[in-house]
mmCIF file of C-alpha atoms in Angstrom:
data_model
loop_
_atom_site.group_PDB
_atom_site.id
_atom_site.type_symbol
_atom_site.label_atom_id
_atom_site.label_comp_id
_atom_site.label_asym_id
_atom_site.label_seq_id
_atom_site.Cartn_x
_atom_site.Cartn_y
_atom_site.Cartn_z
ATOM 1 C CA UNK A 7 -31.408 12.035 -12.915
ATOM 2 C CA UNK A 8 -28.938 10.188 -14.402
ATOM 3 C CA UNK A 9 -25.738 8.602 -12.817
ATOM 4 C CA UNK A 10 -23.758 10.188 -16.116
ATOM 5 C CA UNK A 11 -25.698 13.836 -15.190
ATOM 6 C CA UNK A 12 -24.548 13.487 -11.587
ATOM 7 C CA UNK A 13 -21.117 12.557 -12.495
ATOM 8 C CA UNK A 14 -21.313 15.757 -14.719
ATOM 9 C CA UNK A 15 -22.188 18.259 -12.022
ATOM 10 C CA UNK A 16 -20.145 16.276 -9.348
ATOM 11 C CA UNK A 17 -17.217 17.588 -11.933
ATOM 12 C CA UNK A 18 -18.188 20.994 -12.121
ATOM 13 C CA UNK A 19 -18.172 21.153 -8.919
ATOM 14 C CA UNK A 20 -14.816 19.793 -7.829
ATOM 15 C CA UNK A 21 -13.417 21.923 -10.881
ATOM 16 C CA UNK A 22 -15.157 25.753 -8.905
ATOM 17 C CA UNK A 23 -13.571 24.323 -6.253
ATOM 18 C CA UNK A 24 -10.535 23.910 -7.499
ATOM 19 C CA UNK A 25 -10.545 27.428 -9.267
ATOM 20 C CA UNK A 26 -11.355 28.880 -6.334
ATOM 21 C CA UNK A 27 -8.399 27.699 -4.418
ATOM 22 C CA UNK A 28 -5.753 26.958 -7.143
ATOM 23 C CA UNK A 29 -4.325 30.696 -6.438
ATOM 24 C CA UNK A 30 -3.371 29.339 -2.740
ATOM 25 C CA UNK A 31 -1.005 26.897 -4.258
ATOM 26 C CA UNK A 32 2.074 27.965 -6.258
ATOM 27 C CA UNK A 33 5.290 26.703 -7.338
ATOM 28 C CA UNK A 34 8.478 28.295 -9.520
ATOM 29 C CA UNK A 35 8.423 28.802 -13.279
ATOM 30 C CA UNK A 36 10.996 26.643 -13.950
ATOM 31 C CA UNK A 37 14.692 28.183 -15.425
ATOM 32 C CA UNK A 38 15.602 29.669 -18.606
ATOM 33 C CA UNK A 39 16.399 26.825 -20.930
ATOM 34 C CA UNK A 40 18.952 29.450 -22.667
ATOM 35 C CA UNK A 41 22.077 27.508 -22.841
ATOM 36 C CA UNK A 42 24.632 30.173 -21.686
ATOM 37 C CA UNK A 43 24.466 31.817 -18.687
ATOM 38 C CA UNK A 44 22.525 35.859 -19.211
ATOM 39 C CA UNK A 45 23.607 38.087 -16.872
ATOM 40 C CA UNK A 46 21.173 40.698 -18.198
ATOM 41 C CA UNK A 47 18.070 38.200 -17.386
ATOM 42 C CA UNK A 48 19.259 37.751 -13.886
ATOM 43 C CA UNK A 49 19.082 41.969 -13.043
ATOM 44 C CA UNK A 50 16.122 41.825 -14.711
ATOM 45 C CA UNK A 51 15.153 38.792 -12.649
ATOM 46 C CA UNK A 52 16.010 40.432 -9.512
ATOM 47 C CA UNK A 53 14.437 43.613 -10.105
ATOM 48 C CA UNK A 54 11.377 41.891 -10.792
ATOM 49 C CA UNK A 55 11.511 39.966 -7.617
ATOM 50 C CA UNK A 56 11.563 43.059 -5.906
ATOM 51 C CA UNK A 57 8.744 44.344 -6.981
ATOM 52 C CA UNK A 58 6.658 41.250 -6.700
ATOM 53 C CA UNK A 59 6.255 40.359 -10.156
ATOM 54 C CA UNK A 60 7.557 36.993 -10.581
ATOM 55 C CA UNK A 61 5.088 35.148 -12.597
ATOM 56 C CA UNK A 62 3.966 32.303 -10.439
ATOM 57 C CA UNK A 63 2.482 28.375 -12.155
ATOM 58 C CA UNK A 64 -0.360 26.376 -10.594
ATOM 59 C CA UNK A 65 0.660 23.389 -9.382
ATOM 60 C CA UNK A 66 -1.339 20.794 -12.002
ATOM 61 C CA UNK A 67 -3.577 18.179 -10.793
ATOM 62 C CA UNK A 68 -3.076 14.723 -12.101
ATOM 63 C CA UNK A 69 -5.698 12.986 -14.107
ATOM 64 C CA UNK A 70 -5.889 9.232 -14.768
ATOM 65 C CA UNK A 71 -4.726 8.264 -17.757
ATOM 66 C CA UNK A 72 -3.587 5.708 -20.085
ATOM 67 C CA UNK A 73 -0.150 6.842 -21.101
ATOM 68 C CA UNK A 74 2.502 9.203 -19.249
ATOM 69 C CA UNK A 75 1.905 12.690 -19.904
ATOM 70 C CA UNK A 76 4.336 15.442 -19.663
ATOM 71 C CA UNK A 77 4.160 19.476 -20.051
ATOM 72 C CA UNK A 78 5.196 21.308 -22.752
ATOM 73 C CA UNK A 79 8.429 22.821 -21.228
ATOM 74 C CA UNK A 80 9.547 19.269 -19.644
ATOM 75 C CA UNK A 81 9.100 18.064 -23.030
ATOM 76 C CA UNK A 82 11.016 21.054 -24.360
ATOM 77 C CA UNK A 83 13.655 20.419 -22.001
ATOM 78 C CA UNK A 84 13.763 16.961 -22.630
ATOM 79 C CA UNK A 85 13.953 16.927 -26.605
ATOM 80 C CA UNK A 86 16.937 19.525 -25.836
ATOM 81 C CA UNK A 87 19.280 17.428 -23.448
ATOM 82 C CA UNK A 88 18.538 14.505 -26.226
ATOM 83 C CA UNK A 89 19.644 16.309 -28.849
ATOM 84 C CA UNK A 90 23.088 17.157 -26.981
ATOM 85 C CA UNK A 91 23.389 13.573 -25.833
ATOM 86 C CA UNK A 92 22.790 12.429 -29.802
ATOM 87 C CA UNK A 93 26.505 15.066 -30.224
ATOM 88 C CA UNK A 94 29.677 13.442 -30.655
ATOM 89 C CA UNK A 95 31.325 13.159 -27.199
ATOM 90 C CA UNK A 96 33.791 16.762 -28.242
ATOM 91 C CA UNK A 97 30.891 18.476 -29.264
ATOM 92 C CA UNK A 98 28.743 18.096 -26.340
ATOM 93 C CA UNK A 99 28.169 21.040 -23.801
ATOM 94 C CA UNK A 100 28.536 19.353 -20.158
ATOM 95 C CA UNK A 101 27.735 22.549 -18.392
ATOM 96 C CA UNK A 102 24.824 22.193 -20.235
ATOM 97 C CA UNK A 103 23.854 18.642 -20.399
ATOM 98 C CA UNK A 104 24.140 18.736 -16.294
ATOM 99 C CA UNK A 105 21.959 22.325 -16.127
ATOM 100 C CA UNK A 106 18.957 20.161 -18.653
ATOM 101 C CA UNK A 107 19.096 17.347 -16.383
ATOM 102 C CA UNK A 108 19.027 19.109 -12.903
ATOM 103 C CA UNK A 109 15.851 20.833 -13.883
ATOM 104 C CA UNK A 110 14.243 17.283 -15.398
ATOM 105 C CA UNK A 111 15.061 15.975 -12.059
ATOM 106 C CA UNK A 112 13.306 18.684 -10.421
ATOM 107 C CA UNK A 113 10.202 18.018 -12.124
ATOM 108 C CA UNK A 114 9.442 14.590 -9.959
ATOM 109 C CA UNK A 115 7.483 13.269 -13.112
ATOM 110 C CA UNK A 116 5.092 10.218 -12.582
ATOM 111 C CA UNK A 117 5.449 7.925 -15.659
ATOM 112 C CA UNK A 118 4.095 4.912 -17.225
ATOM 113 C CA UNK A 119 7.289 2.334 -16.311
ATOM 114 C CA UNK A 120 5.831 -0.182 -19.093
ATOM 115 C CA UNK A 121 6.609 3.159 -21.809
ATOM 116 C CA UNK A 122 9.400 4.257 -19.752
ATOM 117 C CA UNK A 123 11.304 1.529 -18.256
ATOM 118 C CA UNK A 124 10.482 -1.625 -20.610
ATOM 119 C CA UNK A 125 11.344 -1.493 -24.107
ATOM 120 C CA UNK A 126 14.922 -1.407 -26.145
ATOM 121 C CA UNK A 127 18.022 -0.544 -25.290
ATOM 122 C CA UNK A 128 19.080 2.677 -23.762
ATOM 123 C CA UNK A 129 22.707 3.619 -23.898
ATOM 124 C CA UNK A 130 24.355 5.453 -20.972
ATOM 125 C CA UNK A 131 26.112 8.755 -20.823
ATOM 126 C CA UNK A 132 27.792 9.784 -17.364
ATOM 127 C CA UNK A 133 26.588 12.845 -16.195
ATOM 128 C CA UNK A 134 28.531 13.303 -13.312
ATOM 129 C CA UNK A 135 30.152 11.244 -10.141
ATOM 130 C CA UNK A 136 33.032 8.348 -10.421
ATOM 131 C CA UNK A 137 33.555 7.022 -13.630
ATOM 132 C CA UNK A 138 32.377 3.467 -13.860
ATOM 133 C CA UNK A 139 33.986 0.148 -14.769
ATOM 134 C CA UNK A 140 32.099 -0.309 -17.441
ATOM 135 C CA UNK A 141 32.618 3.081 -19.429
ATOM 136 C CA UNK A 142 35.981 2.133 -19.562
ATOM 137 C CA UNK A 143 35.753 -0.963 -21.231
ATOM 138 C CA UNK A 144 35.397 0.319 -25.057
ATOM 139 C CA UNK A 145 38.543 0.589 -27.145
ATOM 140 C CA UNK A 146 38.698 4.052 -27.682
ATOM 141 C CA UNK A 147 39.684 4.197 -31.480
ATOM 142 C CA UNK A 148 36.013 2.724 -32.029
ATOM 143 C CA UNK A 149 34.611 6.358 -31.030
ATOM 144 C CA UNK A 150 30.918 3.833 -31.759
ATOM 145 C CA UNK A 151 31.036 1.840 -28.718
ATOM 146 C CA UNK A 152 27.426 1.912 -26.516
ATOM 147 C CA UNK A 153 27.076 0.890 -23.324
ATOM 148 C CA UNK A 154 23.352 0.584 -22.025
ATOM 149 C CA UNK A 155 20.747 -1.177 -20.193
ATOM 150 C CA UNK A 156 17.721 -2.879 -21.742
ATOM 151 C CA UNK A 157 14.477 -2.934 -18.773
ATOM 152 C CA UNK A 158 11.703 -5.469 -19.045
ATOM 153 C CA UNK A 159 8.730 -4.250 -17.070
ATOM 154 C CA UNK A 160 5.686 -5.916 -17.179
ATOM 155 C CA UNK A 161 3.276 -8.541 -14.850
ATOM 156 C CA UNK A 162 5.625 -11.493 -15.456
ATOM 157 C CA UNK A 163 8.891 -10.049 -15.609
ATOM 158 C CA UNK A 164 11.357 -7.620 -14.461
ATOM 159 C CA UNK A 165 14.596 -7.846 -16.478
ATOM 160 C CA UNK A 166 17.472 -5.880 -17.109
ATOM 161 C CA UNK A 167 20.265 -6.648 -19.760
ATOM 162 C CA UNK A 168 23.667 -4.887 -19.210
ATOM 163 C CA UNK A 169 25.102 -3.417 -22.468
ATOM 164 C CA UNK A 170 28.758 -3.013 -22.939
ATOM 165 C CA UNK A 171 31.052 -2.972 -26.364
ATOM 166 C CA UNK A 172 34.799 -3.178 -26.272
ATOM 167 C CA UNK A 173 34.835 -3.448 -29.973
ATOM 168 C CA UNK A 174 32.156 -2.266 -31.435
ATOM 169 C CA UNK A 175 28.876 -4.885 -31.196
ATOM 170 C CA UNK A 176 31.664 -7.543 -32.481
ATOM 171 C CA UNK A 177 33.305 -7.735 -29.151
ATOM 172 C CA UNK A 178 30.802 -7.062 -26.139
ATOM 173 C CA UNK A 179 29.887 -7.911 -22.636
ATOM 174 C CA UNK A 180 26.048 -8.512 -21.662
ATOM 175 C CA UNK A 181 25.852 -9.202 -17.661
ATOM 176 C CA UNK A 182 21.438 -10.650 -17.146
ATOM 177 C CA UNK A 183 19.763 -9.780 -14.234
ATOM 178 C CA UNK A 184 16.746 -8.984 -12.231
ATOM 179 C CA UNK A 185 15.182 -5.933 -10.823
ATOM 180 C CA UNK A 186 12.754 -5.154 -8.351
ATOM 181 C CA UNK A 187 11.616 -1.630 -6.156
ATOM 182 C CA UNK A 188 13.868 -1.590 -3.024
ATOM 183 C CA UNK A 189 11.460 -1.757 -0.229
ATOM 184 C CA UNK A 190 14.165 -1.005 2.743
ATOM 185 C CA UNK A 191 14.927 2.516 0.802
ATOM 186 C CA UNK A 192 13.939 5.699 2.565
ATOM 187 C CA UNK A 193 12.035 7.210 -0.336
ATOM 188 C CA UNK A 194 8.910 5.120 0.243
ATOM 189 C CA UNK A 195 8.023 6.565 3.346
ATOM 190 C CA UNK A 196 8.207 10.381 2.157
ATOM 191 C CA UNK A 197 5.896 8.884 -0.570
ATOM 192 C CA UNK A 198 3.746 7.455 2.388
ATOM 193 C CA UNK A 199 3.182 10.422 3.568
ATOM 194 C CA UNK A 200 2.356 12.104 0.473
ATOM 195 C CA UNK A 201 -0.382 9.514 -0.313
ATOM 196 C CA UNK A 202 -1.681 10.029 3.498
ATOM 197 C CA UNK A 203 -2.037 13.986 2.791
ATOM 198 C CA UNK A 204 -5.915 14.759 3.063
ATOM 199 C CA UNK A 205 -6.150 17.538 -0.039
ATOM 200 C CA UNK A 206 -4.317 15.280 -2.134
ATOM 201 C CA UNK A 207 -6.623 12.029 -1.204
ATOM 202 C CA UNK A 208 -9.223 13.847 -1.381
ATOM 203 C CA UNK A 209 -8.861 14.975 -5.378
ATOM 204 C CA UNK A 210 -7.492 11.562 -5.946
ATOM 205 C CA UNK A 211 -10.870 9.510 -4.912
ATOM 206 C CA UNK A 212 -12.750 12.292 -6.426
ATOM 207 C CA UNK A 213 -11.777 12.153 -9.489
ATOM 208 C CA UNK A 214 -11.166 7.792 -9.426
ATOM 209 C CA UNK A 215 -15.335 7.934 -8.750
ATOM 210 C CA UNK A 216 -15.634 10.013 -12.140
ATOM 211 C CA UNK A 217 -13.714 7.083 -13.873
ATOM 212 C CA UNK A 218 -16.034 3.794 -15.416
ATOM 213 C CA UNK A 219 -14.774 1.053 -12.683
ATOM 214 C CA UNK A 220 -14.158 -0.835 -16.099
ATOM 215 C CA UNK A 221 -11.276 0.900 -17.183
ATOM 216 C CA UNK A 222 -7.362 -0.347 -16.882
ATOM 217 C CA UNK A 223 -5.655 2.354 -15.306
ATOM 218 C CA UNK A 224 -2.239 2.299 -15.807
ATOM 219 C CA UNK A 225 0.476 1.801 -12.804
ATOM 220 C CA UNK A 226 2.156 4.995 -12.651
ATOM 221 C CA UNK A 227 5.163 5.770 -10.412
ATOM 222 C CA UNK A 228 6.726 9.323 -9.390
ATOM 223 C CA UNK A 229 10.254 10.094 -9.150
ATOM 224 C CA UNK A 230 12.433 9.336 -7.535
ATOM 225 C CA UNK A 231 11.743 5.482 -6.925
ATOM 226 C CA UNK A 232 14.576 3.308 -5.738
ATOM 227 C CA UNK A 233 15.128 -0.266 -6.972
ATOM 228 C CA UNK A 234 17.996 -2.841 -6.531
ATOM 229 C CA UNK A 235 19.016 -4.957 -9.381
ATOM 230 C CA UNK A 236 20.694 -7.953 -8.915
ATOM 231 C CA UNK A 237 22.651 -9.513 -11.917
ATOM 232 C CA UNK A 238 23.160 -13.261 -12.069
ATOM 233 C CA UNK A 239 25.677 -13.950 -15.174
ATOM 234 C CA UNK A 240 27.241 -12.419 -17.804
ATOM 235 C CA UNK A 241 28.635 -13.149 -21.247
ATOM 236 C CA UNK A 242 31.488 -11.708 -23.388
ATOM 237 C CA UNK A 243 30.152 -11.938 -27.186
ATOM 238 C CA UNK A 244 31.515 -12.759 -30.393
ATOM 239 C CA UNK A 245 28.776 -10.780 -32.449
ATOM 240 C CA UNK A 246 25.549 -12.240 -31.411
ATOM 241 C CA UNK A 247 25.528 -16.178 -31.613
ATOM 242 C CA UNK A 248 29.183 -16.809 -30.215
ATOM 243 C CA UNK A 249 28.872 -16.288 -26.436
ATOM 244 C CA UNK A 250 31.604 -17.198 -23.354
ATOM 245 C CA UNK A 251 29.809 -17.320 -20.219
ATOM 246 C CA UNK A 252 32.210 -15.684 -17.463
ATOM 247 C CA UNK A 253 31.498 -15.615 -13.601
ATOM 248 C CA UNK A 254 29.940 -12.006 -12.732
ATOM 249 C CA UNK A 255 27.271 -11.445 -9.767
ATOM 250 C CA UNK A 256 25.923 -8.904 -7.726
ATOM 251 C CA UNK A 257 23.955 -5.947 -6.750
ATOM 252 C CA UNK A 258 23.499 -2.512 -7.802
ATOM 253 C CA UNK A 259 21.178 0.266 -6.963
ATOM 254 C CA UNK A 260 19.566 1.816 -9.036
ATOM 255 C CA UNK A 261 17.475 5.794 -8.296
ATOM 256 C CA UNK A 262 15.048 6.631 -11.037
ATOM 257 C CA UNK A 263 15.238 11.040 -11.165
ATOM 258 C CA UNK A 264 13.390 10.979 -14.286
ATOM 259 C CA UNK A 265 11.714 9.287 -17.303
ATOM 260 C CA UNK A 266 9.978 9.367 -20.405
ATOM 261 C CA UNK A 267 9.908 6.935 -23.546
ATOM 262 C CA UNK A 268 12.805 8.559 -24.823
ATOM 263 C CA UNK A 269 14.991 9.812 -22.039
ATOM 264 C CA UNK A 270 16.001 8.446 -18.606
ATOM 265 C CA UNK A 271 18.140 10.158 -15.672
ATOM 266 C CA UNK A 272 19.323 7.429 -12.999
ATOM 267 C CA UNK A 273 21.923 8.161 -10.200
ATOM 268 C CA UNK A 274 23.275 5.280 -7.777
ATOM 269 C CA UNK A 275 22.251 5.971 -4.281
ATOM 270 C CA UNK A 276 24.334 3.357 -3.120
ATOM 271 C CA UNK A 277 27.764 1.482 -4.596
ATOM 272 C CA UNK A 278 27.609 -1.546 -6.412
ATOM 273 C CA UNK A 279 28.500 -5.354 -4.857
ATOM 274 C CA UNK A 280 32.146 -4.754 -6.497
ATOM 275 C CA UNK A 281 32.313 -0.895 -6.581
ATOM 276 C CA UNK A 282 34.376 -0.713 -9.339
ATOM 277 C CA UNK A 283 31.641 -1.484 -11.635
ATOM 278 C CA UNK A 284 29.509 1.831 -10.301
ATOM 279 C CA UNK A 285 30.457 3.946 -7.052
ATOM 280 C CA UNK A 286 27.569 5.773 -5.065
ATOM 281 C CA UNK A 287 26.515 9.607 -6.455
ATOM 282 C CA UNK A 288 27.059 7.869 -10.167
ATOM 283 C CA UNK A 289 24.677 9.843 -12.249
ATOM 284 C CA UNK A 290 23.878 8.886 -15.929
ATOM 285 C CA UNK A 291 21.423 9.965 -18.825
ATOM 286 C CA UNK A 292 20.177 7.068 -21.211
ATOM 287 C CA UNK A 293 18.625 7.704 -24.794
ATOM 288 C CA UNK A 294 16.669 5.267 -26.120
ATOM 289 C CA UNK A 295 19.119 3.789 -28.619
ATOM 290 C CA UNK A 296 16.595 4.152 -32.001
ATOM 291 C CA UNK A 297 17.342 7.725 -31.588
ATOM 292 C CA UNK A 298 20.972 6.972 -32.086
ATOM 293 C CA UNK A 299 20.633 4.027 -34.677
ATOM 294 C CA UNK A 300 17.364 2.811 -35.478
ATOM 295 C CA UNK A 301 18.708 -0.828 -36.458
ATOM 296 C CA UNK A 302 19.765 -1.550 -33.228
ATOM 297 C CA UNK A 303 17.556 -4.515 -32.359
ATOM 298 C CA UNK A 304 16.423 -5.829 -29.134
ATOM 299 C CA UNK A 305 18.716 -7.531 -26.992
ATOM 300 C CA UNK A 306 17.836 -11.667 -25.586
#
């Protein structure tokens, strides 16, 4: 028999298994995405919890693959907290925004960091915590100004650019540094003991001996993951040739909730080097800045 047949019925197999025993493992449907609160849905909500009839998902089981992949209703959820972040500052719904973003969190996606984390820039909206240094540096009568981070992830380099414009992208402040995962943060060994759980390993080698040994699988990573980013200069800029190097350094920390290629959700799990730049329990949204203005180039 052939090693394709055998990797055919070795499938099937894992997949009655799987049916058989999916039932014993259950998780939330996630909340409404209604944008109000309904007090209507929640009586209904309770009465159906007391008579047992809350409909209950399957927790889904990961396949390899080549690109993140998200469901339907994160996707939903996601496209919907973009569009209110894309609103003019007095038009946004923060109740909102912060409800969208709690339940992205809550999803503890794995994603593709060279679709999620490297690419253009991404400009920052504070979701909640202290307000930081740098959100305040934007004349306000320029209601334009962006303030973002640009991520470089790949086998040769981990980069970030800090985004900042006083004046529009006539008068800004870049600040260079590097970024790497922070291997003293607690988070690692929770995901430790995730990796160590036997189901889990099990359906994990199971499925890697269905895959051609060929293949480039990509490196995924599952929120939340912790890095520290340490900047080593900074420029204020006179469009984009004129540059006046100026004497900033230090580290931040940086806790990814959530991300996809379009939308990221970061909080700071500790203060920056000079907190005034970003205080601990900072939490921001970033948009990748072509859904804002698609001419913004990429940052050097």
């Amino acid at each position: 028999m052939s090693l394709t047949i055998l990797r055919l019925l070795f499938f099937l197999l894992l997949v009655y298994i799987h049916e058989g025993v999916h039932c014993l493992i259950f998780r939330p449907c996630s909340r409404s995405l209604s944008p109000r609160p309904n007090t209507k849905s929640r009586e209904n909500g309770a009465s159906a919890l007391a008579l047992g009839k809350i409909s209950m998902a399957p927790v889904l089981v990961k396949f390899p693959t080549s690109q993140s992949t998200f469901s339907s209703e994160t996707s939903q959820i996601s496209n919907e907290l973009v569009q209110e972040l894309l609103l003019p500052p007095e038009r946004r719904d923060q109740d909102r925004i912060s409800s969208l973003a709690k339940q992205l969190v809550q999803t503890k996606v794995s994603f593709d960091p060279t679709e999620c984390l490297d690419g253009p820039l991404y400009f920052s909206n504070v979701i909640e915590g202290p307000s930081p240094l740098w959100e305040k540096l934007g004349i306000p009568l320029i209601s334009k100004n962006l303030q973002g981070q640009q991520y470089t992830y790949n086998s040769k380099e981990k980069s970030v650019i800090n985004y900042a414009e006083i004046f529009g992208s006539a008068l800004h402040l870049r600040a260079y540094g590097t970024y790497e995962q922070d291997v003293s943060s607690p988070l690692l060994e929770e995901s430790e003991n995730k990796e160590n759980d036997p189901v889990s390993s099990f359906f994990q080698n199971a499925f890697s001996s269905l895959t051609p040994t060929t293949a480039q699988m990509p490196e995924l990573l599952t929120c939340p993951i912790d890095f520290v980013v340490t900047v080593e200069k900074a420029s204020i800029c006179l469009g984009d040739n004129n540059r006046i190097n100026i004497p900033i350094s230090g580290q931040g920390y940086l806790r990814v909730l959530y991300a996809d290629p379009k939308l990221r959700i970061f909080v700071s799990p500790k203060s920056t080097t000079d907190d005034r730049w970003e205080k601990e329990g900072l939490m921001v949204a970033q948009v990748a800045v072509d859904q804002k203005d698609p001419s913004f180039g990429l940052l050097s």
